[in-house]
Amino acid sequence: MDSSPPFKKVLVANRGEIALRVIRACREQGIRTVAIYSTADRESLHVKLADEAVCVGPPETNLSYRNIPNIISAAEITQAEAIHPGYGFLSENAHFAEICQSAGVIFIGPSPESISLMGDKARAKSLMRETGVPVVPGSQGAISSEEDAISLSREIGYPLIIKASAGGGGRGMRIVHQENEFENALHAAQTEAFQAFGSKEVYIEKYFQNPRHVEIQILADAEGHVYSLGERDCSIQRRHQKLVEESPSPVLSPKLRQEMSSAAIKAAKAAGYVNAGTVEFLVDDHRNFFFIEMNTRIQVEHPVTEMLFQYDLVKAQIRIAAGFPVDPPGKSFGHAIECRINAEDPWTFAPSPGTLDRFLLPGGPGIRVDTAFYEGATIPPYYDSLIAKLIATGRTRQEALDRMARALLEFEIDGIRTTIPFHLALMTDDEFRKGTYSTGFVEQFLLRRPWEKRRKSDMT
Amino acid sequence: MTNKEIQELLSLLQSTNVTVFELEQDGVRIKIQKSALSSGEVLRFQTPRPATGEIQESGSVPPSVHPPTPPRANVRTITAPIVGTFYRSPSPEAGPYIEIGSTVQKGQILCIIEAMKLMNEIESEFDGTVKAIFMENGQSVEYGMPLIEIEISSEA
């Protein structure tokens, strides 16, 4: 392995814990760092920890963290050779990756072509179909006629879901359980779609009752090596926002893991993908898996995989971007789980910005905390509500969950409301501990009024 | 800021080829300028400054260490609206847009900030007189950095 630093200087085009994560990966490799910040983030840790920092705009993200000209200029005036976009903001913006290229700055991530290919869900799905990666069965685009729709629905099988092409938010959406309901449901969905979006175009897809959301982490270098670093089960989510991720998934057999890993590698190769990426799959009751989409960036929950493989994914990203081959990941060990600690009410999830009057981090064996906050810091209302990622590892799932519960009890935050009580209730919930949850779990869990149970146990 | 800290800063700057250094901290502004011009090395942009908008009142700024600017309500600071490289003239051959003491009108070009190979002309927001130019030609600027101070005309 070449020990010379892959770059002399990297600009980190992000804020918060992920900016810190990238700065740390750079420092360990002898790379100097440039932070960018908005006027709301002057006192942020990423600004303090970087070797240089450039203010790129006011608090609004489109004028600062998404301000392409100012960020490119910041790279130019500091003579940074590469830009790491983190997650969110410009991380999956093909236009930005292209501008980096033309400005002679290396974008630490996949090519603009890979980003736009995977960003176009229809194109990505049809590529997967051609490659032989299973996708959710359904109409390829909008349905053309009622007759075609009916014959297709027989092919797909019931239950199925009708969705508005222009849609979102449940409008123009119908779940159909048997064929005699199909015609009425189709008409209702079309009418609703037309009223809501001005287009009666709808498409149909197989509907899954209790799906699990399982993703495969891959690493691909410019020499054509593609590796799978196993899965992360992200089924614990609320309104499509992930709250907890763990690996290994409690429902994956070694055989299924092998199959999903092969599919993810096949997907990455077909797309000519280079750098770290995540292939998201839906897993149904019968352990069938289907491609949903590919995320062309480092993900929030990447530490779960890092802990399991003792492998630094951010360092790998940087080395890949510099043209180095990637080290094979080796074998995983034990179990890892991450809880996202958000500045939100634990039960309603309403945002709760403010000042951290007290911020006492947990520690001890098997605990990792990724955060950019400190006691006395203020959580600005302009950005996302993530305050800390708490990661627990153990030899077994049980040990990891017990450690997580212990660490959550140690974690003291005053001044704002956080999701710590939610996670604590979850870690001690019998159903969750069985590991048989699906994406509908959190909704059901909240219906059981877990806050009452906690209060009772507090009294004993 | 203590005298010791200022001395440390001076000796630190001595070893670099930074020509102009400006710092505003806890309401104290420091400007250090070296006589010899050398090509622009980027300094560490750690300066907290009150950039609530592009234009800010200098009236509330407490006395600075060097040089002392009398606090006056009719003085406005033009700050950098974008990140880039500051130029005082439209081209290397041309003379500067303004000098200290120049009379300027609202809309008049004061300087240029080059960003991504584009020359962005920075215009005056006021009618008045140029009291100070905080940047050297070719210096890197970040968002919100003070560029030019203008004393607005009394009738304005």
XYZ file of C-alpha atoms in Angstrom, chain B:
156
model
C -6.706 40.743 22.516
C -3.526 41.110 24.587
C -0.271 42.740 23.476
C 1.379 39.333 23.690
C -1.144 37.884 21.277
C -0.571 40.758 18.882
C 3.163 40.213 19.079
C 2.714 36.512 18.400
C 0.541 37.372 15.452
C 3.182 39.737 14.087
C 5.983 37.208 14.345
C 3.723 34.559 12.817
C 2.939 36.810 9.875
C 6.620 37.647 9.476
C 7.339 34.091 8.424
C 4.610 34.069 5.757
C 4.224 36.072 2.585
C 0.898 37.488 3.694
C 0.857 41.186 2.921
C -2.312 42.330 4.610
C -3.920 40.746 7.626
C -7.149 41.837 9.182
C -8.796 40.491 12.275
C -11.892 41.515 14.128
C -12.440 39.850 17.446
C -14.514 40.817 20.455
C -15.185 44.147 18.869
C -11.523 44.955 18.225
C -10.258 45.272 14.684
C -6.617 44.798 13.794
C -5.044 45.479 10.428
C -1.439 44.576 9.731
C 0.080 45.552 6.406
C 3.518 44.643 5.100
C 5.255 47.060 2.736
C 6.561 44.535 0.217
C 4.006 43.064 -2.168
C 4.185 39.340 -2.690
C 1.835 36.897 -4.314
C -1.258 35.997 -2.334
C -0.846 33.157 0.108
C -4.117 32.317 1.715
C -4.426 33.062 5.370
C -6.498 31.156 7.835
C -9.991 32.555 7.605
C -10.963 32.334 11.215
C -12.078 35.876 11.713
C -15.447 36.268 13.380
C -17.126 39.288 11.897
C -20.631 40.583 12.084
C -21.866 39.890 8.577
C -25.592 40.208 8.963
C -25.851 41.457 5.404
C -23.642 42.782 2.703
C -23.703 46.245 4.124
C -23.139 46.884 7.773
C -23.106 49.828 10.099
C -19.616 50.672 11.234
C -21.030 53.093 13.744
C -21.217 50.460 16.457
C -17.689 49.119 15.941
C -15.547 49.984 18.972
C -12.169 51.676 18.468
C -9.734 49.470 16.585
C -6.094 49.009 17.464
C -4.529 50.123 14.236
C -5.339 52.383 12.518
C -8.030 53.948 14.705
C -11.228 54.651 12.797
C -13.496 57.073 14.579
C -16.911 55.455 14.997
C -19.369 57.351 12.868
C -22.936 56.606 11.941
C -22.510 57.820 8.373
C -19.789 55.302 7.517
C -20.762 52.090 5.713
C -18.702 49.031 4.932
C -19.046 47.174 1.657
C -18.463 43.468 2.332
C -17.693 40.666 -0.114
C -20.920 39.191 -1.482
C -19.056 36.196 -2.967
C -15.878 34.185 -2.457
C -12.992 34.907 -4.803
C -9.984 37.061 -5.579
C -10.122 40.825 -5.033
C -8.884 43.200 -7.741
C -8.811 46.958 -7.627
C -8.656 47.451 -11.384
C -10.424 45.975 -14.431
C -7.107 44.625 -15.840
C -3.462 44.475 -14.734
C -2.616 47.401 -17.030
C -5.513 49.628 -16.030
C -5.550 51.977 -13.075
C -7.615 51.229 -9.979
C -11.334 51.949 -9.943
C -11.049 54.005 -6.792
C -8.508 55.439 -4.366
C -8.933 56.588 -0.793
C -10.669 59.955 -1.016
C -12.425 59.161 -4.324
C -15.966 60.401 -4.617
C -18.288 57.598 -5.613
C -21.884 57.392 -6.683
C -24.447 54.691 -6.086
C -23.998 52.043 -8.786
C -20.372 52.961 -9.500
C -17.952 50.039 -9.762
C -15.588 49.908 -6.779
C -13.640 46.719 -7.392
C -13.772 43.255 -8.907
C -14.007 39.831 -7.311
C -12.870 37.085 -9.620
C -14.661 33.809 -9.088
C -14.510 30.807 -11.398
C -12.766 32.880 -14.105
C -15.575 35.437 -14.049
C -14.951 39.069 -13.167
C -17.734 40.186 -10.846
C -18.014 43.952 -10.553
C -18.834 45.160 -7.082
C -20.886 48.356 -7.103
C -21.292 51.039 -4.492
C -24.582 51.076 -2.650
C -24.159 54.720 -1.705
C -23.122 58.169 -2.819
C -20.105 59.183 -0.776
C -16.347 59.232 -0.270
C -14.006 56.235 -0.009
C -12.512 56.263 3.485
C -10.660 52.958 3.481
C -9.779 50.018 1.245
C -9.180 46.926 3.376
C -7.895 44.557 0.693
C -4.764 44.377 -1.406
C -4.894 43.667 -5.110
C -4.948 39.908 -5.706
C -5.995 39.009 -2.176
C -8.397 36.126 -1.500
C -11.700 37.093 0.069
C -14.425 35.040 1.677
C -18.114 35.823 1.997
C -18.817 38.765 4.305
C -15.256 40.145 4.481
C -15.092 43.960 4.686
C -13.731 45.385 1.427
C -14.243 49.125 1.339
C -15.457 51.767 3.737
C -17.524 54.647 2.439
C -18.555 57.822 4.206
C -21.952 58.641 2.852
C -22.664 62.143 1.609
C -24.320 64.362 4.215
C -27.343 65.117 2.014
C -27.996 61.378 1.495
